[in-house]
Amino acid sequence: KAGVTQTPRYLIKTRGQQVTLSCSPISGHRSVSWYQQTPGQGLQFLFEYFSETQRNKGNFPGRFSGRQFSNSRSEMNVSTLELGDSALYLCASSLETGFGYTFGSGTRLTVV
Amino acid sequence: AQSVAQPEDQVNVAEGNPLTVKCTYSVSGNPYLFWYVQYPNRGLQFLLKYITGDNLVKGSYGFEAEFNKSQTSFHLKKPSALVSDSALYFCAVRDDTNAGKSTFGDGTTLTVKP
């Protein structure tokens, strides 16, 4: 059974650029969440999608956005990148709310 | 509002000894509680969860956790630690009214020495 797949694994971008990260959840999982992990802030919730609808959003600026497709695959987009956006971005999927999440290996974004 | 605290940055135990990693939480409604483990250069792995029912929850790799409502705690335990248990452990909480949003603790690094 394939796990949660995140692409790409590594990204280097320049300040001001935009970036799109992709997440393919476990087959059958309808809930997809995104988290930002940094040494200083730990794991911070970005947003959660369920059946193509955003159900919850964390305290991040509007530059951070996401979407979920009908096959449950999800993308998150960060526009006008800042140095502080450098982080490990983790995607997690779950069958339903309340189940434990399965996390992907993450995308390491470096903004220079 | 929901929050979770892991009061210890680091826990050191000897192999074969019992281990406890502490977690306390705060939620407005009923808590959904989770433990995850992160090994170096790998994603988080789900260990166990408490939603409702028995206060003692058993999970993967011999870990268990005890839900204590009066103390708002959800400590992770294992009767006999292994060197391979050395990793970063995260406690997470979600209010049952807060769809999809889990709040994670800062993590506790567990080191098991031979």
Short mmCIF file of C-alpha atoms in Angstrom, two decimals:
data_model
loop_
_atom_site.label_atom_id
_atom_site.label_comp_id
_atom_site.label_asym_id
_atom_site.label_seq_id
_atom_site.Cartn_x
_atom_site.Cartn_y
_atom_site.Cartn_z
CA LYS A 1 0.00 0.00 0.00
CA ALA A 2 1.59 3.26 -1.09
CA GLY A 3 2.08 5.91 1.56
CA VAL A 4 1.63 9.64 1.34
CA THR A 5 3.74 10.96 -1.52
CA GLN A 6 5.04 14.49 -1.56
CA THR A 7 6.80 16.07 -4.50
CA PRO A 8 9.30 17.47 -4.92
CA ARG A 9 11.47 16.41 -1.98
CA TYR A 10 13.68 19.49 -2.17
CA LEU A 11 13.21 22.96 -3.60
CA ILE A 12 15.36 26.04 -3.72
CA LYS A 13 13.59 29.26 -4.63
CA THR A 14 14.44 32.94 -4.67
CA ARG A 15 12.64 35.57 -2.62
CA GLY A 16 9.59 36.88 -4.42
CA GLN A 17 9.00 33.73 -6.43
CA GLN A 18 6.07 31.41 -5.95
CA VAL A 19 6.07 27.68 -5.39
CA THR A 20 3.59 24.80 -5.65
CA LEU A 21 3.95 21.65 -3.59
CA SER A 22 2.10 18.45 -4.33
CA CYS A 23 0.70 15.72 -2.10
CA SER A 24 -0.85 12.40 -3.05
CA PRO A 25 -2.65 10.84 -0.08
CA ILE A 26 -3.10 7.20 0.66
CA SER A 27 -5.73 5.70 -1.61
CA GLY A 28 -9.15 6.12 -0.04
CA HIS A 29 -8.12 8.89 2.33
CA ARG A 30 -10.29 11.95 1.91
CA SER A 31 -8.74 14.24 4.50
CA VAL A 32 -5.48 16.00 3.67
CA SER A 33 -3.71 18.39 6.02
CA TRP A 34 -0.64 20.53 5.55
CA TYR A 35 1.87 21.52 8.22
CA GLN A 36 4.96 23.68 8.29
CA GLN A 37 7.84 22.40 10.42
CA THR A 38 10.67 24.68 11.47
CA PRO A 39 13.23 24.40 14.28
CA GLY A 40 11.94 27.55 15.94
CA GLN A 41 8.18 27.17 15.58
CA GLY A 42 7.79 23.40 15.51
CA LEU A 43 4.82 21.98 13.65
CA GLN A 44 2.34 24.62 12.60
CA PHE A 45 -1.02 23.78 11.02
CA LEU A 46 -1.60 25.34 7.62
CA PHE A 47 -4.91 23.95 6.42
CA GLU A 48 -7.03 20.85 6.04
CA TYR A 49 -9.09 19.71 3.10
CA PHE A 50 -11.83 17.13 3.06
CA SER A 51 -13.59 16.13 -0.15
CA GLU A 52 -12.27 19.21 -1.97
CA THR A 53 -13.44 21.64 0.74
CA GLN A 54 -11.16 23.56 3.06
CA ARG A 55 -12.44 22.79 6.54
CA ASN A 56 -9.93 24.64 8.63
CA LYS A 57 -7.08 27.07 8.24
CA GLY A 58 -4.18 27.99 10.46
CA ASN A 59 -2.76 31.41 11.21
CA PHE A 60 -0.76 31.95 8.07
CA PRO A 61 -0.92 34.91 5.68
CA GLY A 62 -2.96 34.78 2.51
CA ARG A 63 0.20 34.03 0.53
CA PHE A 64 -0.32 30.45 1.61
CA SER A 65 -3.13 28.70 -0.20
CA GLY A 66 -4.13 25.22 -1.13
CA ARG A 67 -6.64 23.10 -2.90
CA GLN A 68 -7.78 19.53 -3.18
CA PHE A 69 -8.82 17.75 -6.33
CA SER A 70 -11.57 15.22 -6.83
CA ASN A 71 -9.06 12.36 -6.54
CA SER A 72 -8.05 13.74 -3.11
CA ARG A 73 -4.63 14.86 -4.32
CA SER A 74 -3.73 18.22 -2.86
CA GLU A 75 -1.49 21.12 -3.71
CA MET A 76 -0.34 24.04 -1.66
CA ASN A 77 0.95 27.25 -3.11
CA VAL A 78 3.08 29.94 -1.56
CA SER A 79 3.34 33.22 -3.43
CA THR A 80 5.84 36.03 -2.99
CA LEU A 81 8.24 33.83 -1.07
CA GLU A 82 10.07 35.23 1.95
CA LEU A 83 13.22 33.95 3.63
CA GLY A 84 11.13 32.93 6.63
CA ASP A 85 9.15 30.51 4.48
CA SER A 86 12.13 28.17 4.46
CA ALA A 87 10.86 25.03 6.18
CA LEU A 88 9.88 21.42 5.86
CA TYR A 89 6.32 21.23 4.56
CA LEU A 90 4.49 18.11 5.59
CA CYS A 91 1.35 16.68 4.13
CA ALA A 92 -0.76 14.19 6.05
CA SER A 93 -3.77 12.14 5.08
CA SER A 94 -6.48 10.38 7.00
CA LEU A 95 -9.60 8.39 6.26
CA GLU A 96 -11.80 10.66 8.28
CA THR A 97 -11.51 13.27 10.95
CA GLY A 98 -10.48 11.70 14.23
CA PHE A 99 -8.30 9.03 12.70
CA GLY A 100 -4.56 9.27 13.08
CA TYR A 101 -2.77 10.92 10.21
CA THR A 102 -0.20 9.33 7.95
CA PHE A 103 2.48 11.82 7.07
CA GLY A 104 4.57 12.11 3.96
CA SER A 105 8.33 12.63 4.08
CA GLY A 106 7.87 16.30 3.34
CA THR A 107 9.16 18.89 0.92
CA ARG A 108 12.19 20.84 2.11
CA LEU A 109 11.83 24.40 0.81
CA THR A 110 14.76 26.74 0.97
CA VAL A 111 14.25 30.39 0.06
CA VAL A 112 17.40 32.33 -0.80
CA ALA B 1 -8.78 27.27 21.73
CA GLN B 2 -6.58 24.21 21.97
CA SER B 3 -3.00 23.79 23.12
CA VAL B 4 -0.61 21.06 24.10
CA ALA B 5 2.54 21.08 26.19
CA GLN B 6 5.42 18.66 26.35
CA PRO B 7 7.31 19.83 29.42
CA GLU B 8 10.50 17.90 28.72
CA ASP B 9 12.73 18.69 25.74
CA GLN B 10 14.79 15.59 26.41
CA VAL B 11 14.21 12.25 28.13
CA ASN B 12 17.06 9.82 28.72
CA VAL B 13 16.53 6.24 29.82
CA ALA B 14 18.57 3.07 29.92
CA GLU B 15 17.65 0.19 27.66
CA GLY B 16 15.25 -2.18 29.41
CA ASN B 17 13.93 0.45 31.78
CA PRO B 18 10.41 1.86 31.55
CA LEU B 19 9.97 5.18 29.80
CA THR B 20 7.47 7.99 30.08
CA VAL B 21 7.11 10.99 27.80
CA LYS B 22 4.79 13.60 29.23
CA CYS B 23 2.02 15.56 27.55
CA THR B 24 -0.65 17.88 28.88
CA TYR B 25 -3.37 19.54 26.86
CA SER B 26 -6.07 22.15 26.88
CA VAL B 27 -9.21 22.14 24.75
CA SER B 28 -12.64 23.72 24.85
CA GLY B 29 -14.56 20.60 23.92
CA ASN B 30 -13.72 16.93 24.06
CA PRO B 31 -10.13 16.06 23.14
CA TYR B 32 -8.84 13.85 20.42
CA LEU B 33 -5.28 13.00 21.45
CA PHE B 34 -2.44 11.55 19.39
CA TRP B 35 1.18 10.53 19.67
CA TYR B 36 3.55 10.57 16.72
CA VAL B 37 7.20 9.63 16.38
CA GLN B 38 9.74 11.14 14.00
CA TYR B 39 12.97 9.39 13.15
CA PRO B 40 15.85 11.36 11.61
CA ASN B 41 15.20 12.36 8.00
CA ARG B 42 11.82 10.66 8.01
CA GLY B 43 8.23 11.81 8.27
CA LEU B 44 6.05 11.52 11.33
CA GLN B 45 4.63 8.12 12.11
CA PHE B 46 1.35 7.66 13.95
CA LEU B 47 1.73 5.71 17.22
CA LEU B 48 -1.65 5.82 18.91
CA LYS B 49 -4.74 7.88 19.59
CA TYR B 50 -7.40 8.47 22.19
CA ILE B 51 -10.87 9.45 21.04
CA THR B 52 -13.14 7.88 23.62
CA GLY B 53 -13.40 4.73 25.70
CA ASP B 54 -10.72 3.10 27.80
CA ASN B 55 -8.26 5.52 29.33
CA LEU B 56 -5.33 3.22 28.55
CA VAL B 57 -4.62 3.15 24.84
CA LYS B 58 -2.25 0.68 23.22
CA GLY B 59 -0.40 1.52 20.05
CA SER B 60 2.42 0.54 17.76
CA TYR B 61 5.84 -0.81 18.81
CA GLY B 62 4.69 -1.65 22.35
CA PHE B 63 3.82 1.94 23.28
CA GLU B 64 0.78 2.86 25.32
CA ALA B 65 -0.66 6.08 26.66
CA GLU B 66 -2.90 6.90 29.55
CA PHE B 67 -5.62 9.52 29.23
CA ASN B 68 -6.28 11.38 32.48
CA LYS B 69 -9.14 13.81 32.17
CA SER B 70 -8.79 15.38 35.61
CA GLN B 71 -5.10 16.11 35.05
CA THR B 72 -5.59 16.86 31.33
CA SER B 73 -2.69 14.60 30.54
CA PHE B 74 -1.88 11.98 27.95
CA HIS B 75 1.52 10.54 28.85
CA LEU B 76 3.25 8.09 26.53
CA LYS B 77 4.69 4.98 28.16
CA LYS B 78 6.57 1.81 27.38
CA PRO B 79 7.42 -0.87 29.93
CA SER B 80 10.86 -1.70 28.52
CA ALA B 81 12.74 0.77 26.32
CA LEU B 82 14.80 -0.23 23.29
CA VAL B 83 17.73 1.66 21.78
CA SER B 84 15.72 1.77 18.55
CA ASP B 85 13.04 3.80 20.35
CA SER B 86 15.39 6.79 20.30
CA ALA B 87 13.59 9.46 18.29
CA LEU B 88 11.59 12.68 18.50
CA TYR B 89 8.10 12.25 19.92
CA PHE B 90 5.19 14.60 19.36
CA CYS B 91 1.92 14.81 21.23
CA ALA B 92 -1.01 16.36 19.36
CA VAL B 93 -4.51 17.40 20.35
CA ARG B 94 -7.62 18.29 18.47
CA ASP B 95 -10.81 19.70 19.89
CA ASP B 96 -13.75 17.66 18.63
CA THR B 97 -15.32 20.92 17.44
CA ASN B 98 -12.21 22.02 15.54
CA ALA B 99 -12.42 20.01 12.34
CA GLY B 100 -9.13 18.86 10.97
CA LYS B 101 -6.82 21.12 12.94
CA SER B 102 -4.39 19.35 15.23
CA THR B 103 -2.09 21.30 17.49
CA PHE B 104 1.29 19.69 18.06
CA GLY B 105 3.59 19.98 21.04
CA ASP B 106 7.18 21.07 20.60
CA GLY B 107 8.41 17.51 20.75
CA THR B 108 10.47 15.47 23.19
CA THR B 109 13.72 13.84 22.17
CA LEU B 110 13.96 10.37 23.65
CA THR B 111 17.40 8.84 23.96
CA VAL B 112 17.69 5.23 25.04
CA LYS B 113 21.21 4.24 26.03
CA PRO B 114 22.50 0.64 25.90
#
